[in-house]
Amino acid sequence: AQSVAQPEDQVNVAEGNPLTVKCTYSVSGNPYLFWYVQYPNRGLQFLLKYITGDNLVKGSYGFEAEFNKSQTSFHLKKPSALVSDSALYFCAVRDFGSSNTGKLIFGQGTTLQVKP
Amino acid sequence: GAVVSQHPSWVICKSGTSVKIECRSLDFQATTMFWYRQFPKQSLMLMATSNEGSKATYEQGVEKDKFLINHASLTLSTLTVTSAHPEDSSFYICSATGFDSYNEQFFGPGTRLTVL
């Protein structure tokens, strides 16, 4: 079965410092990986995805993620955090199960708190 | 592009009544729509997957007679919570994928349901 894990419930970082939000996955075959961000009482906003190609993926709002096949990881990064980056972040992997409807399997989410 | 709307954004109802939530893709044709439920500070729980013109596929443990899903057109899916009870109070989020965006889901802003 395919799964995604986000080992940290919360990440705290000072504004201007680099941030990393961790994600590891377990899939059979090549993974399709996604990062989404959710602000309070809002839906999810797409940040970036890895399907194939370069291991370093650049996305919205200055975020990037590195696909590491050997470590089965897809950590989200940003060189310089902003207070406005404070939100709930979800890593997801596409489920290629028998139904193959394109459904996503989400991690449990990581709250990012950026302090001024 | 790729905007998904939900209506209403919030609803309060009495126990025993039914509530309908609409999910619309505004600028693309949604071949597949997904309905999620989210509890505070938790991950998204997939409830069902619906394809236009066919019956929805429900996840294990989700009561199909309680959560009625209709996907009558390529731009509209509805979720009806029948005979709602306080334990149905939650944040309901829909997402959609189109012909050209099969790998990526676009999320609506969510609907906050409170059952008194």
PDB file of C-alpha atoms in Angstrom:
ATOM      1  CA  ALA A   1       0.000   0.000   0.000  1.00  0.00           C
ATOM      2  CA  GLN A   2       1.181   3.493  -0.742  1.00  0.00           C
ATOM      3  CA  SER A   3       1.716   5.925   2.087  1.00  0.00           C
ATOM      4  CA  VAL A   4       3.152   9.281   2.998  1.00  0.00           C
ATOM      5  CA  ALA A   5       4.619  10.345   6.316  1.00  0.00           C
ATOM      6  CA  GLN A   6       5.337  13.781   7.694  1.00  0.00           C
ATOM      7  CA  PRO A   7       7.348  13.108  10.835  1.00  0.00           C
ATOM      8  CA  GLU A   8       6.983  16.570  12.365  1.00  0.00           C
ATOM      9  CA  ASP A   9       3.688  17.898  13.682  1.00  0.00           C
ATOM     10  CA  GLN A  10       5.135  21.397  13.864  1.00  0.00           C
ATOM     11  CA  VAL A  11       8.180  23.230  12.577  1.00  0.00           C
ATOM     12  CA  ASN A  12       9.268  26.527  14.098  1.00  0.00           C
ATOM     13  CA  VAL A  13      11.623  28.861  12.304  1.00  0.00           C
ATOM     14  CA  ALA A  14      12.636  32.498  12.580  1.00  0.00           C
ATOM     15  CA  GLU A  15      11.795  34.845   9.755  1.00  0.00           C
ATOM     16  CA  GLY A  16      14.629  35.068   7.247  1.00  0.00           C
ATOM     17  CA  ASN A  17      16.009  31.649   8.118  1.00  0.00           C
ATOM     18  CA  PRO A  18      15.788  28.661   5.775  1.00  0.00           C
ATOM     19  CA  LEU A  19      12.984  26.206   6.393  1.00  0.00           C
ATOM     20  CA  THR A  20      12.514  22.514   5.719  1.00  0.00           C
ATOM     21  CA  VAL A  21       9.327  20.505   6.065  1.00  0.00           C
ATOM     22  CA  LYS A  22       9.982  16.786   5.830  1.00  0.00           C
ATOM     23  CA  CYS A  23       8.107  14.148   3.873  1.00  0.00           C
ATOM     24  CA  THR A  24       8.873  10.496   3.215  1.00  0.00           C
ATOM     25  CA  TYR A  25       6.902   8.158   1.020  1.00  0.00           C
ATOM     26  CA  SER A  26       6.371   4.488   0.355  1.00  0.00           C
ATOM     27  CA  VAL A  27       5.136   3.454  -3.068  1.00  0.00           C
ATOM     28  CA  SER A  28       5.481   0.657  -5.540  1.00  0.00           C
ATOM     29  CA  GLY A  29       6.774   2.054  -8.774  1.00  0.00           C
ATOM     30  CA  ASN A  30       7.611   5.655  -9.559  1.00  0.00           C
ATOM     31  CA  PRO A  31       5.988   8.168  -7.236  1.00  0.00           C
ATOM     32  CA  TYR A  32       3.947  11.211  -8.215  1.00  0.00           C
ATOM     33  CA  LEU A  33       4.496  13.611  -5.301  1.00  0.00           C
ATOM     34  CA  PHE A  34       2.794  16.863  -4.340  1.00  0.00           C
ATOM     35  CA  TRP A  35       2.979  19.617  -1.767  1.00  0.00           C
ATOM     36  CA  TYR A  36      -0.044  21.679  -0.758  1.00  0.00           C
ATOM     37  CA  VAL A  37      -0.482  24.503   1.742  1.00  0.00           C
ATOM     38  CA  GLN A  38      -3.610  25.278   3.745  1.00  0.00           C
ATOM     39  CA  TYR A  39      -4.383  28.534   5.511  1.00  0.00           C
ATOM     40  CA  PRO A  40      -6.978  28.563   8.324  1.00  0.00           C
ATOM     41  CA  ASN A  41     -10.505  27.762   7.180  1.00  0.00           C
ATOM     42  CA  ARG A  42      -9.425  27.557   3.557  1.00  0.00           C
ATOM     43  CA  GLY A  43      -8.987  24.834   0.962  1.00  0.00           C
ATOM     44  CA  LEU A  44      -5.631  23.549  -0.162  1.00  0.00           C
ATOM     45  CA  GLN A  45      -3.379  25.489  -2.482  1.00  0.00           C
ATOM     46  CA  PHE A  46      -1.008  23.674  -4.803  1.00  0.00           C
ATOM     47  CA  LEU A  47       2.689  24.454  -4.287  1.00  0.00           C
ATOM     48  CA  LEU A  48       4.580  22.028  -6.496  1.00  0.00           C
ATOM     49  CA  LYS A  49       4.775  18.502  -7.827  1.00  0.00           C
ATOM     50  CA  TYR A  50       7.299  15.918  -8.917  1.00  0.00           C
ATOM     51  CA  ILE A  51       6.351  13.557 -11.712  1.00  0.00           C
ATOM     52  CA  THR A  52       9.622  13.018 -13.520  1.00  0.00           C
ATOM     53  CA  GLY A  53      12.745  14.945 -14.518  1.00  0.00           C
ATOM     54  CA  ASP A  54      14.980  17.072 -12.323  1.00  0.00           C
ATOM     55  CA  ASN A  55      15.073  16.050  -8.702  1.00  0.00           C
ATOM     56  CA  LEU A  56      14.875  19.684  -7.585  1.00  0.00           C
ATOM     57  CA  VAL A  57      11.406  21.053  -8.228  1.00  0.00           C
ATOM     58  CA  LYS A  58      10.614  24.739  -7.949  1.00  0.00           C
ATOM     59  CA  GLY A  59       7.136  25.863  -7.069  1.00  0.00           C
ATOM     60  CA  SER A  60       4.995  28.752  -5.946  1.00  0.00           C
ATOM     61  CA  TYR A  61       5.929  31.463  -3.420  1.00  0.00           C
ATOM     62  CA  GLY A  62       9.641  30.612  -3.549  1.00  0.00           C
ATOM     63  CA  PHE A  63       9.209  27.038  -2.331  1.00  0.00           C
ATOM     64  CA  GLU A  64      11.135  24.111  -3.738  1.00  0.00           C
ATOM     65  CA  ALA A  65      11.369  20.410  -3.007  1.00  0.00           C
ATOM     66  CA  GLU A  66      14.006  17.806  -3.592  1.00  0.00           C
ATOM     67  CA  PHE A  67      13.089  14.333  -4.689  1.00  0.00           C
ATOM     68  CA  ASN A  68      15.500  11.767  -3.240  1.00  0.00           C
ATOM     69  CA  LYS A  69      14.796   8.283  -4.485  1.00  0.00           C
ATOM     70  CA  SER A  70      17.366   6.517  -2.321  1.00  0.00           C
ATOM     71  CA  GLN A  71      15.977   8.084   0.839  1.00  0.00           C
ATOM     72  CA  THR A  72      12.369   7.995  -0.417  1.00  0.00           C
ATOM     73  CA  SER A  73      11.995  11.613   0.614  1.00  0.00           C
ATOM     74  CA  PHE A  74      10.472  14.754  -0.851  1.00  0.00           C
ATOM     75  CA  HIS A  75      11.302  17.531   1.611  1.00  0.00           C
ATOM     76  CA  LEU A  76       9.876  20.997   1.104  1.00  0.00           C
ATOM     77  CA  LYS A  77      12.326  23.871   1.424  1.00  0.00           C
ATOM     78  CA  LYS A  78      12.558  27.631   1.237  1.00  0.00           C
ATOM     79  CA  PRO A  79      15.778  29.642   1.558  1.00  0.00           C
ATOM     80  CA  SER A  80      14.268  32.491   3.560  1.00  0.00           C
ATOM     81  CA  ALA A  81      11.049  32.074   5.533  1.00  0.00           C
ATOM     82  CA  LEU A  82       8.359  34.756   5.802  1.00  0.00           C
ATOM     83  CA  VAL A  83       5.846  35.200   8.610  1.00  0.00           C
ATOM     84  CA  SER A  84       3.149  34.822   5.949  1.00  0.00           C
ATOM     85  CA  ASP A  85       4.416  31.295   5.237  1.00  0.00           C
ATOM     86  CA  SER A  86       2.913  30.195   8.552  1.00  0.00           C
ATOM     87  CA  ALA A  87       0.302  27.597   7.623  1.00  0.00           C
ATOM     88  CA  LEU A  88      -0.452  23.888   7.489  1.00  0.00           C
ATOM     89  CA  TYR A  89       1.524  21.958   4.865  1.00  0.00           C
ATOM     90  CA  PHE A  90       0.564  18.640   3.327  1.00  0.00           C
ATOM     91  CA  CYS A  91       2.648  16.204   1.341  1.00  0.00           C
ATOM     92  CA  ALA A  92       0.734  13.815  -0.914  1.00  0.00           C
ATOM     93  CA  VAL A  93       1.363  10.933  -3.274  1.00  0.00           C
ATOM     94  CA  ARG A  94      -0.863   9.771  -6.081  1.00  0.00           C
ATOM     95  CA  ASP A  95      -2.490   6.418  -5.485  1.00  0.00           C
ATOM     96  CA  PHE A  96      -2.133   4.112  -8.447  1.00  0.00           C
ATOM     97  CA  GLY A  97      -4.382   1.484  -6.912  1.00  0.00           C
ATOM     98  CA  SER A  98      -6.828  -0.706  -8.744  1.00  0.00           C
ATOM     99  CA  SER A  99      -9.316   2.109  -9.276  1.00  0.00           C
ATOM    100  CA  ASN A 100      -6.646   4.483 -10.606  1.00  0.00           C
ATOM    101  CA  THR A 101      -8.904   7.479 -10.285  1.00  0.00           C
ATOM    102  CA  GLY A 102      -6.047   9.819  -9.505  1.00  0.00           C
ATOM    103  CA  LYS A 103      -6.830  10.047  -5.831  1.00  0.00           C
ATOM    104  CA  LEU A 104      -4.168  11.373  -3.514  1.00  0.00           C
ATOM    105  CA  ILE A 105      -2.895   9.968  -0.261  1.00  0.00           C
ATOM    106  CA  PHE A 106      -2.067  12.767   2.177  1.00  0.00           C
ATOM    107  CA  GLY A 107       0.394  12.943   4.999  1.00  0.00           C
ATOM    108  CA  GLN A 108      -0.832  14.028   8.394  1.00  0.00           C
ATOM    109  CA  GLY A 109       0.251  17.592   7.861  1.00  0.00           C
ATOM    110  CA  THR A 110       2.922  19.817   9.384  1.00  0.00           C
ATOM    111  CA  THR A 111       2.196  23.182  10.944  1.00  0.00           C
ATOM    112  CA  LEU A 112       4.838  25.728  10.024  1.00  0.00           C
ATOM    113  CA  GLN A 113       5.222  28.615  12.430  1.00  0.00           C
ATOM    114  CA  VAL A 114       7.465  31.458  11.306  1.00  0.00           C
ATOM    115  CA  LYS A 115       8.240  33.975  14.031  1.00  0.00           C
ATOM    116  CA  PRO A 116       9.328  37.550  13.377  1.00  0.00           C
TER     117      PRO A 116
ATOM    118  CA  GLY B   1      -7.103  29.075 -14.382  1.00  0.00           C
ATOM    119  CA  ALA B   2      -8.207  25.865 -12.648  1.00  0.00           C
ATOM    120  CA  VAL B   3     -10.535  27.444 -10.106  1.00  0.00           C
ATOM    121  CA  VAL B   4     -12.878  25.380  -7.976  1.00  0.00           C
ATOM    122  CA  SER B   5     -15.648  26.973  -5.940  1.00  0.00           C
ATOM    123  CA  GLN B   6     -17.826  25.641  -3.159  1.00  0.00           C
ATOM    124  CA  HIS B   7     -21.160  26.833  -1.907  1.00  0.00           C
ATOM    125  CA  PRO B   8     -22.009  27.578   0.779  1.00  0.00           C
ATOM    126  CA  SER B   9     -18.787  28.491   2.548  1.00  0.00           C
ATOM    127  CA  TRP B  10     -20.449  27.800   5.858  1.00  0.00           C
ATOM    128  CA  VAL B  11     -23.779  26.425   7.000  1.00  0.00           C
ATOM    129  CA  ILE B  12     -25.490  25.884  10.338  1.00  0.00           C
ATOM    130  CA  CYS B  13     -28.400  23.488  10.493  1.00  0.00           C
ATOM    131  CA  LYS B  14     -30.565  21.679  12.988  1.00  0.00           C
ATOM    132  CA  SER B  15     -30.097  18.017  13.753  1.00  0.00           C
ATOM    133  CA  GLY B  16     -32.148  15.827  11.442  1.00  0.00           C
ATOM    134  CA  THR B  17     -32.139  18.150   8.466  1.00  0.00           C
ATOM    135  CA  SER B  18     -30.308  17.613   5.183  1.00  0.00           C
ATOM    136  CA  VAL B  19     -27.668  19.905   3.781  1.00  0.00           C
ATOM    137  CA  LYS B  20     -26.436  20.159   0.198  1.00  0.00           C
ATOM    138  CA  ILE B  21     -22.955  21.403  -0.671  1.00  0.00           C
ATOM    139  CA  GLU B  22     -22.053  22.330  -4.240  1.00  0.00           C
ATOM    140  CA  CYS B  23     -18.656  22.046  -5.859  1.00  0.00           C
ATOM    141  CA  ARG B  24     -18.058  23.721  -9.205  1.00  0.00           C
ATOM    142  CA  SER B  25     -15.127  23.849 -11.562  1.00  0.00           C
ATOM    143  CA  LEU B  26     -15.277  27.366 -12.981  1.00  0.00           C
ATOM    144  CA  ASP B  27     -12.872  27.305 -15.905  1.00  0.00           C
ATOM    145  CA  PHE B  28     -12.292  23.670 -16.757  1.00  0.00           C
ATOM    146  CA  GLN B  29     -14.205  20.447 -17.182  1.00  0.00           C
ATOM    147  CA  ALA B  30     -13.830  18.214 -14.165  1.00  0.00           C
ATOM    148  CA  THR B  31     -13.801  14.589 -15.176  1.00  0.00           C
ATOM    149  CA  THR B  32     -13.288  13.509 -11.592  1.00  0.00           C
ATOM    150  CA  MET B  33     -14.229  15.185  -8.340  1.00  0.00           C
ATOM    151  CA  PHE B  34     -13.204  14.194  -4.856  1.00  0.00           C
ATOM    152  CA  TRP B  35     -14.898  14.899  -1.535  1.00  0.00           C
ATOM    153  CA  TYR B  36     -12.883  15.165   1.668  1.00  0.00           C
ATOM    154  CA  ARG B  37     -13.656  15.700   5.285  1.00  0.00           C
ATOM    155  CA  GLN B  38     -11.241  17.421   7.617  1.00  0.00           C
ATOM    156  CA  PHE B  39     -11.271  17.719  11.393  1.00  0.00           C
ATOM    157  CA  PRO B  40      -9.440  20.593  13.104  1.00  0.00           C
ATOM    158  CA  LYS B  41      -5.692  20.470  12.574  1.00  0.00           C
ATOM    159  CA  GLN B  42      -5.916  17.055  10.997  1.00  0.00           C
ATOM    160  CA  SER B  43      -5.305  15.676   7.558  1.00  0.00           C
ATOM    161  CA  LEU B  44      -7.886  15.290   4.832  1.00  0.00           C
ATOM    162  CA  MET B  45      -9.943  12.133   4.843  1.00  0.00           C
ATOM    163  CA  LEU B  46     -11.146  11.098   1.397  1.00  0.00           C
ATOM    164  CA  MET B  47     -14.835  10.290   1.502  1.00  0.00           C
ATOM    165  CA  ALA B  48     -15.590   9.483  -2.113  1.00  0.00           C
ATOM    166  CA  THR B  49     -14.538   9.857  -5.717  1.00  0.00           C
ATOM    167  CA  SER B  50     -17.045  10.762  -8.390  1.00  0.00           C
ATOM    168  CA  ASN B  51     -16.805  10.657 -12.143  1.00  0.00           C
ATOM    169  CA  GLU B  52     -19.204  12.602 -14.297  1.00  0.00           C
ATOM    170  CA  GLY B  53     -22.270  10.579 -15.151  1.00  0.00           C
ATOM    171  CA  SER B  54     -21.509   7.585 -12.975  1.00  0.00           C
ATOM    172  CA  LYS B  55     -22.003   6.528  -9.388  1.00  0.00           C
ATOM    173  CA  ALA B  56     -19.546   7.698  -6.801  1.00  0.00           C
ATOM    174  CA  THR B  57     -16.992   5.351  -5.299  1.00  0.00           C
ATOM    175  CA  TYR B  58     -17.023   5.598  -1.529  1.00  0.00           C
ATOM    176  CA  GLU B  59     -14.098   4.929   0.759  1.00  0.00           C
ATOM    177  CA  GLN B  60     -14.370   2.216   3.331  1.00  0.00           C
ATOM    178  CA  GLY B  61     -16.367   3.286   6.354  1.00  0.00           C
ATOM    179  CA  VAL B  62     -18.209   6.129   4.613  1.00  0.00           C
ATOM    180  CA  GLU B  63     -21.983   5.679   4.576  1.00  0.00           C
ATOM    181  CA  LYS B  64     -23.168   6.153   1.020  1.00  0.00           C
ATOM    182  CA  ASP B  65     -26.791   6.577   2.104  1.00  0.00           C
ATOM    183  CA  LYS B  66     -25.834   9.363   4.466  1.00  0.00           C
ATOM    184  CA  PHE B  67     -23.441  11.223   2.193  1.00  0.00           C
ATOM    185  CA  LEU B  68     -25.121  11.376  -1.204  1.00  0.00           C
ATOM    186  CA  ILE B  69     -22.883  12.453  -4.049  1.00  0.00           C
ATOM    187  CA  ASN B  70     -24.051  13.496  -7.476  1.00  0.00           C
ATOM    188  CA  HIS B  71     -21.802  14.457 -10.387  1.00  0.00           C
ATOM    189  CA  ALA B  72     -24.347  15.292 -13.053  1.00  0.00           C
ATOM    190  CA  SER B  73     -22.188  17.492 -15.224  1.00  0.00           C
ATOM    191  CA  LEU B  74     -18.548  18.158 -15.986  1.00  0.00           C
ATOM    192  CA  THR B  75     -18.595  21.282 -13.858  1.00  0.00           C
ATOM    193  CA  LEU B  76     -20.768  20.407 -10.884  1.00  0.00           C
ATOM    194  CA  SER B  77     -20.770  17.862  -8.103  1.00  0.00           C
ATOM    195  CA  THR B  78     -22.945  17.958  -5.003  1.00  0.00           C
ATOM    196  CA  LEU B  79     -22.601  16.379  -1.582  1.00  0.00           C
ATOM    197  CA  THR B  80     -25.785  16.015   0.448  1.00  0.00           C
ATOM    198  CA  VAL B  81     -25.467  15.212   4.119  1.00  0.00           C
ATOM    199  CA  THR B  82     -28.773  13.542   4.951  1.00  0.00           C
ATOM    200  CA  SER B  83     -30.325  13.629   8.406  1.00  0.00           C
ATOM    201  CA  ALA B  84     -27.348  15.496   9.758  1.00  0.00           C
ATOM    202  CA  HIS B  85     -26.261  15.041  13.361  1.00  0.00           C
ATOM    203  CA  PRO B  86     -23.745  16.975  15.482  1.00  0.00           C
ATOM    204  CA  GLU B  87     -21.042  14.399  14.767  1.00  0.00           C
ATOM    205  CA  ASP B  88     -21.296  15.318  11.082  1.00  0.00           C
ATOM    206  CA  SER B  89     -20.039  18.799  11.909  1.00  0.00           C
ATOM    207  CA  SER B  90     -16.802  19.222  10.028  1.00  0.00           C
ATOM    208  CA  PHE B  91     -14.969  21.012   7.237  1.00  0.00           C
ATOM    209  CA  TYR B  92     -15.847  19.518   3.865  1.00  0.00           C
ATOM    210  CA  ILE B  93     -13.525  20.119   0.930  1.00  0.00           C
ATOM    211  CA  CYS B  94     -13.929  19.141  -2.698  1.00  0.00           C
ATOM    212  CA  SER B  95     -11.292  18.891  -5.381  1.00  0.00           C
ATOM    213  CA  ALA B  96     -11.334  18.258  -9.100  1.00  0.00           C
ATOM    214  CA  THR B  97      -9.158  17.032 -11.900  1.00  0.00           C
ATOM    215  CA  GLY B  98      -9.681  17.672 -15.594  1.00  0.00           C
ATOM    216  CA  PHE B  99      -8.750  16.140 -18.910  1.00  0.00           C
ATOM    217  CA  ASP B 100      -5.422  17.971 -18.965  1.00  0.00           C
ATOM    218  CA  SER B 101      -4.661  17.925 -15.254  1.00  0.00           C
ATOM    219  CA  TYR B 102      -5.050  14.299 -14.394  1.00  0.00           C
ATOM    220  CA  ASN B 103      -2.115  14.334 -12.010  1.00  0.00           C
ATOM    221  CA  GLU B 104      -3.065  17.432 -10.096  1.00  0.00           C
ATOM    222  CA  GLN B 105      -6.106  18.141  -7.993  1.00  0.00           C
ATOM    223  CA  PHE B 106      -7.523  21.636  -7.660  1.00  0.00           C
ATOM    224  CA  PHE B 107      -9.202  22.282  -4.357  1.00  0.00           C
ATOM    225  CA  GLY B 108     -12.240  24.284  -3.422  1.00  0.00           C
ATOM    226  CA  PRO B 109     -12.164  26.667  -0.446  1.00  0.00           C
ATOM    227  CA  GLY B 110     -14.135  24.297   1.762  1.00  0.00           C
ATOM    228  CA  THR B 111     -17.508  24.357   3.542  1.00  0.00           C
ATOM    229  CA  ARG B 112     -17.814  24.547   7.310  1.00  0.00           C
ATOM    230  CA  LEU B 113     -20.834  22.536   8.466  1.00  0.00           C
ATOM    231  CA  THR B 114     -22.133  22.937  11.995  1.00  0.00           C
ATOM    232  CA  VAL B 115     -25.026  20.776  13.101  1.00  0.00           C
ATOM    233  CA  LEU B 116     -26.802  21.921  16.233  1.00  0.00           C
TER     234      LEU B 116
END
